[in-house]
C-alpha positions as a Python dict, from the first residue, in 0.01 Angstrom:
ca = {
    (1, 'M'): (0, 0, 0),
    (2, 'V'): (-125, 119, -348),
    (3, 'F'): (-390, 382, -401),
    (4, 'G'): (-545, 532, -709),
    (5, 'P'): (-675, 392, -1043),
    (6, 'K'): (-475, 71, -1016),
    (7, 'G'): (-661, -29, -705),
    (8, 'A'): (-993, 42, -871),
    (9, 'L'): (-911, -184, -1166),
    (10, 'Q'): (-846, -479, -937),
    (11, 'T'): (-1207, -479, -819),
    (12, 'V'): (-1345, -545, -1173),
    (13, 'P'): (-1371, -925, -1242),
    (14, 'S'): (-1201, -1048, -1556),
    (15, 'R'): (-1379, -1259, -1826),
    (16, 'S'): (-1197, -1574, -1708),
    (17, 'R'): (-1309, -1512, -1354),
    (18, 'I'): (-1668, -1471, -1471),
    (19, 'S'): (-1653, -1813, -1656),
    (20, 'L'): (-1506, -1978, -1350),
    (21, 'R'): (-1782, -1838, -1135),
    (22, 'K'): (-2043, -1968, -1383),
    (23, 'L'): (-1884, -2314, -1380),
    (24, 'Q'): (-1875, -2313, -1002),
    (25, 'S'): (-2235, -2197, -996),
    (26, 'F'): (-2336, -2484, -1239),
    (27, 'T'): (-2142, -2740, -1040),
    (28, 'V'): (-2298, -2645, -711),
    (29, 'Q'): (-2649, -2601, -840),
    (30, 'K'): (-2673, -2893, -1093),
    (31, 'R'): (-2439, -3164, -964),
    (32, 'Q'): (-2691, -3342, -743),
    (33, 'S'): (-2956, -3324, -1014),
    (34, 'V'): (-2726, -3473, -1276),
    (35, 'I'): (-2623, -3754, -1040),
    (36, 'T'): (-2990, -3826, -972),
    (37, 'L'): (-3059, -3827, -1345),
    (38, 'V'): (-2773, -4073, -1414),
    (39, 'Y'): (-2879, -4311, -1135),
    (40, 'G'): (-3238, -4307, -1258),
    (41, 'T'): (-3132, -4379, -1616),
    (42, 'L'): (-2916, -4673, -1504),
    (43, 'M'): (-3204, -4818, -1303),
    (44, 'I'): (-3439, -4794, -1602),
    (45, 'I'): (-3181, -4963, -1827),
    (46, 'A'): (-3133, -5243, -1570),
    (47, 'G'): (-3508, -5296, -1546),
    (48, 'V'): (-3557, -5305, -1924),
    (49, 'L'): (-3264, -5544, -1968),
    (50, 'T'): (-3416, -5788, -1719),
    (51, 'F'): (-3735, -5782, -1929),
    (52, 'I'): (-3544, -5848, -2251),
    (53, 'I'): (-3284, -6089, -2111),
    (54, 'D'): (-3473, -6305, -1862),
    (55, 'P'): (-3224, -6384, -1584),
    (56, 'L'): (-3419, -6698, -1499),
    (57, 'V'): (-3367, -6835, -1851),
    (58, 'V'): (-2997, -6752, -1832),
    (59, 'Y'): (-2973, -6930, -1497),
    (60, 'T'): (-3170, -7231, -1624),
    (61, 'N'): (-2941, -7275, -1925),
    (62, 'W'): (-2639, -7250, -1699),
    (63, 'A'): (-2782, -7500, -1451),
    (64, 'L'): (-2862, -7752, -1725),
    (65, 'E'): (-2503, -7772, -1844),
    (66, 'V'): (-2374, -8123, -1785),
    (67, 'K'): (-2035, -8084, -1621),
    (68, 'E'): (-1869, -8292, -1356),
    (69, 'G'): (-1952, -8157, -1014),
    (70, 'K'): (-2277, -7989, -1119),
    (71, 'F'): (-2625, -8094, -1010),
    (72, 'I'): (-2737, -8227, -1350),
    (73, 'Y'): (-2425, -8441, -1375),
    (74, 'S'): (-2496, -8599, -1035),
    (75, 'M'): (-2856, -8665, -1135),
    (76, 'W'): (-2742, -8849, -1445),
    (77, 'S'): (-2478, -9040, -1254),
    (78, 'N'): (-2706, -9143, -970),
    (79, 'P'): (-3071, -9047, -1026),
    (80, 'T'): (-3256, -8992, -700),
    (81, 'Y'): (-3604, -9046, -842),
    (82, 'K'): (-3803, -9297, -637),
    (83, 'V'): (-3914, -9536, -911),
    (84, 'Y'): (-4118, -9838, -809),
    (85, 'S'): (-4249, -10145, -987),
    (86, 'D'): (-4559, -10336, -887),
    (87, 'V'): (-4566, -10686, -1035),
    (88, 'Y'): (-4878, -10900, -1065),
    (89, 'I'): (-4861, -11275, -1143),
    (90, 'F'): (-5136, -11458, -1328),
    (91, 'N'): (-5210, -11776, -1136),
    (92, 'Y'): (-5380, -12054, -1337),
    (93, 'T'): (-5644, -12217, -1120),
    (94, 'N'): (-5814, -12489, -1336),
    (95, 'I'): (-5540, -12665, -1528),
    (96, 'D'): (-5686, -13013, -1503),
    (97, 'Q'): (-6033, -12907, -1622),
    (98, 'F'): (-5879, -12710, -1908),
    (99, 'L'): (-5658, -12997, -2026),
    (100, 'R'): (-5962, -13225, -2023),
    (101, 'G'): (-6138, -12973, -2244),
    (102, 'E'): (-6407, -12898, -1989),
    (103, 'E'): (-6334, -12530, -1917),
    (104, 'K'): (-6140, -12241, -2058),
    (105, 'L'): (-5845, -12118, -1861),
    (106, 'K'): (-5924, -11928, -1542),
    (107, 'L'): (-5677, -11671, -1414),
    (108, 'Q'): (-5626, -11524, -1071),
    (109, 'E'): (-5425, -11201, -1036),
    (110, 'L'): (-5181, -11217, -744),
    (111, 'G'): (-5001, -10907, -625),
    (112, 'P'): (-4864, -10660, -607),
    (113, 'Y'): (-4509, -10771, -543),
    (114, 'K'): (-4348, -10435, -490),
    (115, 'F'): (-3997, -10347, -602),
    (116, 'Q'): (-3785, -10036, -619),
    (117, 'E'): (-3595, -9979, -939),
    (118, 'L'): (-3240, -9862, -873),
    (119, 'R'): (-3061, -9702, -1165),
    (120, 'T'): (-2709, -9572, -1199),
    (121, 'N'): (-2511, -9459, -1503),
    (122, 'E'): (-2152, -9570, -1474),
    (123, 'N'): (-1839, -9448, -1655),
    (124, 'I'): (-1990, -9118, -1765),
    (125, 'T'): (-1770, -8945, -2021),
    (126, 'I'): (-1837, -8603, -2174),
    (127, 'D'): (-1691, -8518, -2513),
    (128, 'N'): (-1710, -8137, -2528),
    (129, 'E'): (-1578, -8124, -2883),
    (130, 'R'): (-1855, -8348, -3021),
    (131, 'G'): (-2108, -8237, -2763),
    (132, 'V'): (-2208, -8586, -2646),
    (133, 'M'): (-2211, -8790, -2326),
    (134, 'T'): (-2156, -9166, -2303),
    (135, 'M'): (-2242, -9395, -2012),
    (136, 'N'): (-2314, -9754, -1909),
    (137, 'P'): (-2666, -9781, -1760),
    (138, 'V'): (-2715, -10029, -1477),
    (139, 'I'): (-3070, -10109, -1360),
    (140, 'K'): (-3153, -10334, -1067),
    (141, 'L'): (-3467, -10424, -873),
    (142, 'K'): (-3489, -10432, -496),
    (143, 'F'): (-3776, -10629, -343),
    (144, 'L'): (-3973, -10445, -72),
    (145, 'P'): (-4142, -10721, 128),
    (146, 'E'): (-4285, -10486, 392),
    (147, 'E'): (-4471, -10287, 127),
    (148, 'S'): (-4580, -10587, -81),
    (149, 'T'): (-4924, -10740, -57),
    (150, 'R'): (-4787, -11081, -158),
    (151, 'Q'): (-4458, -11255, -78),
    (152, 'Y'): (-4207, -11470, -264),
    (153, 'N'): (-4326, -11788, -93),
    (154, 'D'): (-4673, -11770, -249),
    (155, 'S'): (-4762, -12088, -439),
    (156, 'V'): (-4858, -12037, -802),
    (157, 'V'): (-4934, -12254, -1104),
    (158, 'V'): (-4796, -12097, -1419),
    (159, 'P'): (-4702, -12196, -1775),
    (160, 'N'): (-4373, -12380, -1806),
    (161, 'I'): (-4177, -12112, -1988),
    (162, 'A'): (-3886, -12339, -2076),
    (163, 'L'): (-4100, -12607, -2239),
    (164, 'I'): (-4327, -12367, -2429),
    (165, 'A'): (-4041, -12141, -2540),
    (166, 'I'): (-3820, -12422, -2672),
    (167, 'S'): (-4112, -12601, -2842),
    (168, 'T'): (-4230, -12283, -3014),
    (169, 'L'): (-3877, -12186, -3110),
    (170, 'L'): (-3817, -12523, -3276),
    (171, 'A'): (-4148, -12493, -3456),
    (172, 'D'): (-4054, -12146, -3586),
    (173, 'Q'): (-3720, -12271, -3716),
    (174, 'G'): (-3891, -12512, -3954),
    (175, 'L'): (-3657, -12797, -3866),
    (176, 'G'): (-3896, -13061, -3989),
    (177, 'F'): (-4071, -13360, -3844),
    (178, 'L'): (-3781, -13563, -3708),
    (179, 'P'): (-3609, -13292, -3501),
    (180, 'N'): (-3944, -13189, -3351),
    (181, 'T'): (-4028, -13550, -3273),
    (182, 'A'): (-3694, -13593, -3101),
    (183, 'A'): (-3763, -13283, -2898),
    (184, 'Y'): (-4104, -13415, -2801),
    (185, 'Y'): (-3970, -13743, -2668),
    (186, 'T'): (-3691, -13567, -2485),
    (187, 'M'): (-3939, -13339, -2309),
    (188, 'T'): (-4162, -13629, -2225),
    (189, 'A'): (-3871, -13830, -2086),
    (190, 'L'): (-3765, -13538, -1867),
    (191, 'G'): (-4116, -13519, -1728),
    (192, 'S'): (-4179, -13163, -1852),
    (193, 'K'): (-4539, -13039, -1828),
    (194, 'L'): (-4719, -12746, -1987),
    (195, 'F'): (-4794, -12594, -1646),
    (196, 'K'): (-4580, -12609, -1340),
    (197, 'P'): (-4641, -12532, -972),
    (198, 'M'): (-4371, -12325, -803),
    (199, 'S'): (-4322, -12032, -568),
    (200, 'A'): (-4372, -11677, -682),
    (201, 'G'): (-4005, -11604, -617),
    (202, 'E'): (-3896, -11891, -842),
    (203, 'F'): (-4125, -11781, -1121),
    (204, 'L'): (-3993, -11425, -1110),
    (205, 'W'): (-3622, -11487, -1053),
    (206, 'G'): (-3554, -11834, -1184),
    (207, 'Y'): (-3645, -12195, -1133),
    (208, 'D'): (-3460, -12514, -1218),
    (209, 'D'): (-3578, -12697, -1522),
    (210, 'P'): (-3412, -12999, -1684),
    (211, 'L'): (-3478, -12858, -2032),
    (212, 'V'): (-3279, -12545, -1951),
    (213, 'N'): (-2993, -12753, -1816),
    (214, 'V'): (-2983, -12967, -2130),
    (215, 'A'): (-3008, -12665, -2361),
    (216, 'S'): (-2734, -12472, -2178),
    (217, 'K'): (-2498, -12770, -2220),
    (218, 'L'): (-2586, -12842, -2581),
    (219, 'V'): (-2579, -12479, -2702),
    (220, 'P'): (-2399, -12272, -2434),
    (221, 'G'): (-2363, -11981, -2675),
    (222, 'W'): (-2739, -11951, -2694),
    (223, 'I'): (-2856, -12035, -2342),
    (224, 'D'): (-2613, -11861, -2104),
    (225, 'F'): (-2818, -11910, -1787),
    (226, 'G'): (-2890, -12209, -1566),
    (227, 'K'): (-3231, -12098, -1440),
    (228, 'I'): (-3518, -11924, -1615),
    (229, 'G'): (-3731, -11650, -1460),
    (230, 'I'): (-3932, -11362, -1605),
    (231, 'M'): (-3786, -11072, -1407),
    (232, 'D'): (-3444, -11236, -1404),
    (233, 'R'): (-3427, -11222, -1785),
    (234, 'F'): (-3580, -10874, -1806),
    (235, 'Y'): (-3324, -10728, -1566),
    (236, 'A'): (-3027, -10942, -1665),
    (237, 'Q'): (-2711, -10734, -1647),
    (238, 'R'): (-2571, -10638, -1985),
    (239, 'K'): (-2280, -10414, -2073),
    (240, 'D'): (-2470, -10157, -2275),
    (241, 'E'): (-2316, -9826, -2382),
    (242, 'V'): (-2540, -9529, -2448),
    (243, 'E'): (-2447, -9200, -2614),
    (244, 'V'): (-2679, -8900, -2565),
    (245, 'E'): (-2679, -8562, -2736),
    (246, 'L'): (-2572, -8247, -2548),
    (247, 'K'): (-2475, -7993, -2814),
    (248, 'D'): (-2798, -7958, -3013),
    (249, 'I'): (-3040, -7775, -2782),
    (250, 'S'): (-3347, -7904, -2964),
    (251, 'K'): (-3229, -8267, -2925),
    (252, 'R'): (-3048, -8244, -2592),
    (253, 'F'): (-3054, -8565, -2387),
    (254, 'S'): (-3188, -8771, -2678),
    (255, 'I'): (-3020, -9101, -2769),
    (256, 'N'): (-2756, -9085, -3041),
    (257, 'T'): (-2639, -9446, -3029),
    (258, 'W'): (-2696, -9761, -2828),
    (259, 'N'): (-2394, -9992, -2827),
    (260, 'K'): (-2242, -9764, -3093),
    (261, 'L'): (-2536, -9803, -3330),
    (262, 'P'): (-2818, -9553, -3395),
    (263, 'G'): (-3067, -9839, -3415),
    (264, 'L'): (-3167, -10170, -3258),
    (265, 'L'): (-3008, -10474, -3419),
    (266, 'E'): (-3262, -10706, -3256),
    (267, 'Q'): (-3534, -10537, -3463),
    (268, 'N'): (-3341, -10573, -3792),
    (269, 'F'): (-3174, -10234, -3797),
    (270, 'K'): (-2932, -10202, -4087),
    (271, 'S'): (-2875, -9831, -4140),
    (272, 'L'): (-3045, -9498, -4082),
    (273, 'N'): (-3144, -9481, -4447),
    (274, 'T'): (-3339, -9807, -4425),
    (275, 'S'): (-3448, -9777, -4063),
    (276, 'T'): (-3806, -9750, -3939),
    (277, 'P'): (-3950, -9583, -3629),
    (278, 'C'): (-3960, -9931, -3473),
    (279, 'N'): (-3583, -9987, -3477),
    (280, 'R'): (-3446, -9630, -3506),
    (281, 'L'): (-3310, -9518, -3170),
    (282, 'K'): (-3145, -9191, -3275),
    (283, 'G'): (-3363, -8905, -3151),
    (284, 'T'): (-3558, -9111, -2896),
    (285, 'F'): (-3554, -9067, -2519),
    (286, 'E'): (-3516, -9291, -2219),
    (287, 'G'): (-3706, -9044, -2004),
    (288, 'L'): (-3436, -8914, -1767),
    (289, 'M'): (-3428, -8567, -1923),
    (290, 'L'): (-3581, -8390, -2221),
    (291, 'P'): (-3485, -8076, -2413),
    (292, 'T'): (-3593, -7741, -2275),
    (293, 'N'): (-3919, -7596, -2409),
    (294, 'F'): (-4032, -7942, -2515),
    (295, 'N'): (-4357, -7901, -2709),
    (296, 'R'): (-4361, -8195, -2947),
    (297, 'T'): (-4687, -8375, -3007),
    (298, 'T'): (-4518, -8717, -2983),
    (299, 'L'): (-4259, -8832, -2732),
    (300, 'P'): (-4077, -9147, -2857),
    (301, 'V'): (-3958, -9352, -2560),
    (302, 'F'): (-3714, -9641, -2574),
    (303, 'R'): (-3687, -9894, -2296),
    (304, 'K'): (-3433, -10171, -2343),
    (305, 'Q'): (-3648, -10425, -2159),
    (306, 'A'): (-3938, -10352, -2396),
    (307, 'C'): (-3714, -10398, -2702),
    (308, 'R'): (-3880, -10126, -2909),
    (309, 'V'): (-3966, -9758, -2936),
    (310, 'Y'): (-4308, -9669, -2797),
    (311, 'P'): (-4492, -9345, -2882),
    (312, 'F'): (-4645, -9120, -2616),
    (313, 'N'): (-4879, -8851, -2749),
    (314, 'Y'): (-4952, -8517, -2587),
    (315, 'L'): (-5283, -8539, -2404),
    (316, 'E'): (-5341, -8237, -2185),
    (317, 'Q'): (-5203, -7997, -1928),
    (318, 'V'): (-5239, -8117, -1570),
    (319, 'P'): (-5166, -7949, -1235),
    (320, 'G'): (-4840, -8054, -1071),
    (321, 'T'): (-4784, -8145, -709),
    (322, 'I'): (-4565, -7837, -651),
    (323, 'G'): (-4798, -7581, -804),
    (324, 'I'): (-4676, -7566, -1165),
    (325, 'P'): (-4858, -7695, -1475),
    (326, 'L'): (-4728, -8012, -1641),
    (327, 'S'): (-4766, -8163, -1985),
    (328, 'R'): (-4910, -8514, -1983),
    (329, 'Y'): (-4811, -8755, -2257),
    (330, 'K'): (-5018, -9072, -2287),
    (331, 'M'): (-4907, -9388, -2460),
    (332, 'D'): (-5068, -9412, -2801),
    (333, 'E'): (-5377, -9632, -2779),
    (334, 'T'): (-5258, -9818, -3089),
    (335, 'A'): (-4896, -9851, -2970),
    (336, 'F'): (-4922, -10233, -2966),
    (337, 'N'): (-5122, -10266, -3284),
    (338, 'R'): (-4984, -10369, -3620),
    (339, 'T'): (-5114, -10052, -3781),
    (340, 'N'): (-4915, -9821, -3558),
    (341, 'R'): (-4636, -9616, -3716),
    (342, 'Y'): (-4387, -9759, -3465),
    (343, 'A'): (-4487, -10121, -3522),
    (344, 'C'): (-4217, -10352, -3653),
    (345, 'K'): (-4285, -10529, -3980),
    (346, 'C'): (-4371, -10895, -3952),
    (347, 'T'): (-4335, -11145, -4234),
    (348, 'A'): (-4373, -11479, -4053),
    (349, 'N'): (-4524, -11619, -3732),
    (350, 'C'): (-4701, -11287, -3672),
    (351, 'L'): (-4886, -11232, -3348),
    (352, 'P'): (-5252, -11131, -3321),
    (353, 'D'): (-5324, -10760, -3315),
    (354, 'G'): (-5244, -10584, -2988),
    (355, 'F'): (-4926, -10785, -2920),
    (356, 'V'): (-4562, -10690, -2978),
    (357, 'D'): (-4310, -10964, -3049),
    (358, 'I'): (-3987, -10900, -2852),
    (359, 'G'): (-3848, -11253, -2879),
    (360, 'S'): (-3546, -11132, -3072),
    (361, 'C'): (-3427, -10954, -2757),
    (362, 'Y'): (-3472, -11265, -2542),
    (363, 'Y'): (-3291, -11561, -2702),
    (364, 'G'): (-3560, -11604, -2964),
    (365, 'F'): (-3816, -11709, -2704),
    (366, 'P'): (-4171, -11616, -2814),
    (367, 'I'): (-4214, -11338, -2558),
    (368, 'A'): (-4492, -11092, -2642),
    (369, 'L'): (-4589, -10764, -2479),
    (370, 'S'): (-4937, -10618, -2454),
    (371, 'K'): (-5136, -10383, -2240),
    (372, 'P'): (-5249, -10526, -1904),
    (373, 'H'): (-5539, -10772, -1908),
    (374, 'F'): (-5530, -10782, -2289),
    (375, 'L'): (-5655, -10425, -2319),
    (376, 'D'): (-5698, -10332, -2688),
    (377, 'T'): (-5594, -10679, -2809),
    (378, 'D'): (-5757, -10923, -3048),
    (379, 'P'): (-6100, -11011, -2901),
    (380, 'E'): (-6048, -11376, -2998),
    (381, 'Q'): (-5763, -11397, -2748),
    (382, 'Q'): (-5970, -11230, -2477),
    (383, 'K'): (-6240, -11493, -2517),
    (384, 'L'): (-6001, -11774, -2428),
    (385, 'Y'): (-5972, -11673, -2062),
    (386, 'E'): (-6172, -11596, -1753),
    (387, 'G'): (-6038, -11347, -1502),
    (388, 'M'): (-5916, -11080, -1744),
    (389, 'Y'): (-6056, -10736, -1667),
    (390, 'P'): (-5911, -10469, -1900),
    (391, 'D'): (-5958, -10113, -1779),
    (392, 'P'): (-5880, -9825, -2019),
    (393, 'V'): (-5818, -9587, -1727),
    (394, 'N'): (-5627, -9800, -1476),
    (395, 'H'): (-5426, -9987, -1740),
    (396, 'A'): (-5321, -9682, -1944),
    (397, 'S'): (-4965, -9542, -1942),
    (398, 'H'): (-4858, -9180, -1921),
    (399, 'V'): (-4566, -8956, -1830),
    (400, 'D'): (-4585, -8601, -1692),
    (401, 'I'): (-4308, -8354, -1773),
    (402, 'E'): (-4228, -7990, -1699),
    (403, 'P'): (-4183, -7874, -2060),
    (404, 'R'): (-3994, -7547, -2004),
    (405, 'V'): (-3701, -7724, -1837),
    (406, 'G'): (-3767, -8074, -1973),
    (407, 'V'): (-3780, -8247, -1635),
    (408, 'P'): (-3987, -8565, -1588),
    (409, 'M'): (-4217, -8515, -1290),
    (410, 'A'): (-4419, -8836, -1276),
    (411, 'L'): (-4475, -9152, -1475),
    (412, 'S'): (-4691, -9459, -1483),
    (413, 'T'): (-4618, -9718, -1751),
    (414, 'K'): (-4795, -10051, -1759),
    (415, 'L'): (-4707, -10358, -1962),
    (416, 'Q'): (-4804, -10720, -1967),
    (417, 'V'): (-4561, -11003, -2046),
    (418, 'N'): (-4702, -11299, -2236),
    (419, 'I'): (-4569, -11604, -2413),
    (420, 'A'): (-4695, -11709, -2754),
    (421, 'V'): (-4752, -12077, -2837),
    (422, 'R'): (-4701, -12230, -3179),
    (423, 'M'): (-4691, -12599, -3265),
    (424, 'A'): (-4499, -12800, -3523),
    (425, 'S'): (-4583, -13140, -3661),
    (426, 'G'): (-4398, -13407, -3469),
    (427, 'N'): (-4424, -13227, -3136),
    (428, 'P'): (-4782, -13233, -3009),
    (429, 'I'): (-4691, -13143, -2651),
    (430, 'T'): (-4824, -12787, -2692),
    (431, 'R'): (-5140, -12891, -2879),
    (432, 'P'): (-5384, -12780, -2601),
    (433, 'L'): (-5235, -12429, -2620),
    (434, 'K'): (-5190, -12400, -2994),
    (435, 'D'): (-5198, -12041, -3124),
    (436, 'M'): (-5274, -11901, -2781),
    (437, 'V'): (-5095, -11612, -2613),
    (438, 'L'): (-5059, -11700, -2244),
    (439, 'P'): (-5048, -11418, -1986),
    (440, 'L'): (-4756, -11445, -1743),
    (441, 'I'): (-4730, -11123, -1545),
    (442, 'W'): (-4818, -10758, -1578),
    (443, 'L'): (-4628, -10479, -1414),
    (444, 'T'): (-4643, -10107, -1361),
    (445, 'L'): (-4339, -9883, -1341),
    (446, 'Y'): (-4426, -9561, -1165),
    (447, 'C'): (-4290, -9252, -995),
    (448, 'D'): (-4542, -9024, -826),
    (449, 'E'): (-4326, -8717, -766),
    (450, 'P'): (-3978, -8578, -834),
    (451, 'P'): (-3701, -8591, -573),
    (452, 'P'): (-3715, -8317, -305),
    (453, 'E'): (-3408, -8141, -442),
    (454, 'V'): (-3558, -8127, -792),
    (455, 'A'): (-3894, -8010, -657),
    (456, 'S'): (-3724, -7734, -454),
    (457, 'L'): (-3530, -7605, -754),
    (458, 'L'): (-3839, -7608, -977),
    (459, 'R'): (-4048, -7437, -709),
    (460, 'L'): (-3782, -7168, -679),
    (461, 'R'): (-3757, -7135, -1059),
    (462, 'F'): (-4129, -7121, -1140),
    (463, 'V'): (-4314, -7026, -821),
    (464, 'I'): (-4092, -6810, -600),
    (465, 'A'): (-3844, -6638, -831),
    (466, 'P'): (-4074, -6503, -1108),
    (467, 'P'): (-4278, -6268, -886),
    (468, 'L'): (-3961, -6154, -713),
    (469, 'I'): (-3792, -6081, -1046),
    (470, 'L'): (-4104, -5903, -1174),
    (471, 'T'): (-4123, -5694, -857),
    (472, 'A'): (-3758, -5601, -891),
    (473, 'E'): (-3809, -5505, -1257),
    (474, 'V'): (-4110, -5287, -1178),
    (475, 'L'): (-3931, -5121, -887),
    (476, 'L'): (-3620, -5055, -1096),
    (477, 'I'): (-3817, -4891, -1377),
    (478, 'S'): (-4053, -4703, -1144),
    (479, 'I'): (-3788, -4567, -911),
    (480, 'G'): (-3558, -4495, -1206),
    (481, 'S'): (-3834, -4297, -1380),
    (482, 'L'): (-3903, -4093, -1066),
    (483, 'L'): (-3535, -4016, -1026),
    (484, 'V'): (-3505, -3907, -1392),
    (485, 'L'): (-3811, -3679, -1363),
    (486, 'H'): (-3682, -3535, -1037),
    (487, 'G'): (-3339, -3472, -1185),
    (488, 'L'): (-3479, -3300, -1495),
    (489, 'Y'): (-3709, -3084, -1286),
    (490, 'R'): (-3427, -2970, -1060),
    (491, 'I'): (-3206, -2892, -1358),
    (492, 'W'): (-3483, -2678, -1502),
    (493, 'R'): (-3583, -2519, -1172),
    (494, 'P'): (-3301, -2552, -922),
    (495, 'K'): (-3390, -2550, -556),
    (496, 'Y'): (-3102, -2322, -457),
    (497, 'E'): (-2962, -2008, -627),
    (498, 'L'): (-2604, -1903, -587),
    (499, 'I'): (-2585, -1529, -505),
    (500, 'Q'): (-2248, -1366, -579),
    (501, 'A'): (-2105, -1205, -271),
    (502, 'Q'): (-2054, -825, -314),
    (503, 'K'): (-1763, -628, -170),
    (504, 'P'): (-1887, -445, 141),
    (505, 'R'): (-1907, -64, 109),
    (506, 'P'): (-1660, 125, 324),
    (507, 'V'): (-1811, 284, 631),
    (508, 'D'): (-1729, 655, 674),
    (509, 'R'): (-1581, 717, 1013),
    (510, 'R'): (-1364, 981, 1156),
    (511, 'P'): (-1013, 874, 1216),
    (512, 'S'): (-920, 828, 1573),
    (513, 'V'): (-723, 1086, 1758),
    (514, 'I'): (-410, 881, 1750),
    (515, 'E'): (-454, 809, 1377),
    (516, 'R'): (-515, 1176, 1300),
    (517, 'R'): (-229, 1269, 1514),
    (518, 'K'): (-2, 1019, 1352),
    (519, 'S'): (-122, 1116, 1007),
    (520, 'S'): (-65, 1486, 1064),
    (521, 'L'): (268, 1428, 1216),
    (522, 'T'): (359, 1199, 930),
    (523, 'L'): (269, 1462, 673),
    (524, 'N'): (449, 1742, 859),
    (525, 'M'): (755, 1525, 902),
    (526, 'A'): (754, 1434, 538),
    (527, 'E'): (750, 1802, 443),
    (528, 'T'): (981, 1974, 704),
    (529, 'F'): (1190, 1724, 897),
    (530, 'N'): (1515, 1571, 800),
    (531, 'D'): (1595, 1211, 872),
    (532, 'E'): (1730, 1271, 1222),
    (533, 'E'): (1433, 1481, 1325),
    (534, 'I'): (1195, 1219, 1181),
    (535, 'A'): (1359, 951, 1393),
    (536, 'K'): (1321, 1160, 1708),
    (537, 'E'): (957, 1234, 1636),
    (538, 'A'): (887, 866, 1577),
    (539, 'V'): (1029, 783, 1917),
    (540, 'S'): (809, 1047, 2078),
    (541, 'L'): (501, 907, 1907),
    (542, 'L'): (578, 560, 2034),
    (543, 'A'): (593, 699, 2384),
    (544, 'I'): (230, 821, 2381),
    (545, 'K'): (21, 639, 2642),
    (546, 'E'): (-349, 607, 2703),
    (547, 'E'): (-340, 850, 2999),
    (548, 'D'): (-206, 1121, 2768),
    (549, 'L'): (-515, 1099, 2542),
    (550, 'P'): (-724, 1366, 2723),
    (551, 'D'): (-454, 1630, 2671),
    (552, 'L'): (-416, 1527, 2310),
    (553, 'L'): (-788, 1539, 2254),
    (554, 'M'): (-803, 1891, 2401),
    (555, 'N'): (-524, 2010, 2180),
    (556, 'E'): (-686, 1843, 1880),
    (557, 'A'): (-1014, 2019, 1951),
    (558, 'L'): (-843, 2354, 1975),
    (559, 'L'): (-671, 2293, 1645),
    (560, 'Y'): (-1001, 2217, 1475),
    (561, 'E'): (-1155, 2530, 1623),
    (562, 'D'): (-877, 2740, 1488),
}
């Protein structure tokens, strides 16, 4: 045991001990406040980042990547849109009176014959290096008799497509008098007539005609079918190969090439440098998907059956069926007119205004497209018929898209199929119909709503998720700000103060009897006793018991009195 100045020095804290105490004091008092401050700052940063980097946009871009196994890939491979086609046949009711020159042609609209269009894209291949996707589109029609107003067994009287088409084609070729005369006598010998009664099913999907049989045998490379029908030729299976753009975001899902060419050969495409909007396919769309944030004023649409590019112009914003606004594009009112930018140039055998010649896509037959019931066509053609009732509202075409994602939501396109009649000297069989454009059918291709899975994803993306993300952003910034303010306040004015514990002051007390006794004896022994005597005295001290205390206390008192 050490007494004196050395012991006093040990009670004075050193400079290092003071710093340690300050650090301990800071750690205890400020640690929770600093942690609160850090958490609040991180929450504010997270909230601000979600404002700057919209997680919904990031997710949308990720979801729109076309990779095998992803949703977009499956939608391209096997689209689940419910696309229907209503077909109406023009039935000619006064053929005899017309041929006698007594009346103009009277038409009766029969339909609809309802079909479902089934589309698949086979052999999809993605070239990541070039950023393109190639496929073979396959489109088929499935008749829905239960939902159709009319049936295949309906009796109709319609123009004899084979006779009119071959007669007009020979006239257009300029073969001269003798070949056309030979054709006339052949048709007469075969008993071919300008109009022919048949069933609706035969007219749509093919009927036997001796002219077709003769032509298929004489020129099999030209006529590769044994029967002729309107819908049969429109939906004839062809091995087309389409390449669409994936890499360029602004042109994503647009057509790059069709059968390895960026234009349509049937409309005299030679090269991109000499191409026109009529035959240039590069940059057009089929309508399955569009680029994100699509805000163009014109949407160029290519449909192989229509054999040309058709412009749809932005019309207005319309409410969607799932609660999100849509952009409506309406077919240009002049889309079928010769003055339209997308019209193909004509140098010979030109059709009246309002008709589009697509014969080059169909064996050279004089097939012409127009709007239903001759809407916006040459008035002289409209005057030739009774039973045509053009309606600018019901016969207009449009497509609705969600522009931010580029998803088609609904469509309604309407076209009429006609056959043009031209006559050559030497073949008067088509004289009663000279220079007329005969209506055959009109059809509407429509889809009222997107598939349920597409609607659910869009509803989540645009209806449900945005308010949730906004709420999360506001909460992150608000709670983060409160935590930062709370942390700063507690750093400035801590809630608890660390008080340094002081060494307790010694309490003055008289030593006990035994202690005094032992102390006195210890001092006396240290001064007068030798080692042996000290040992004996120690033994005697150890032998003191509690019952001996009264005697010791008495002796101690006497000593103090002395």
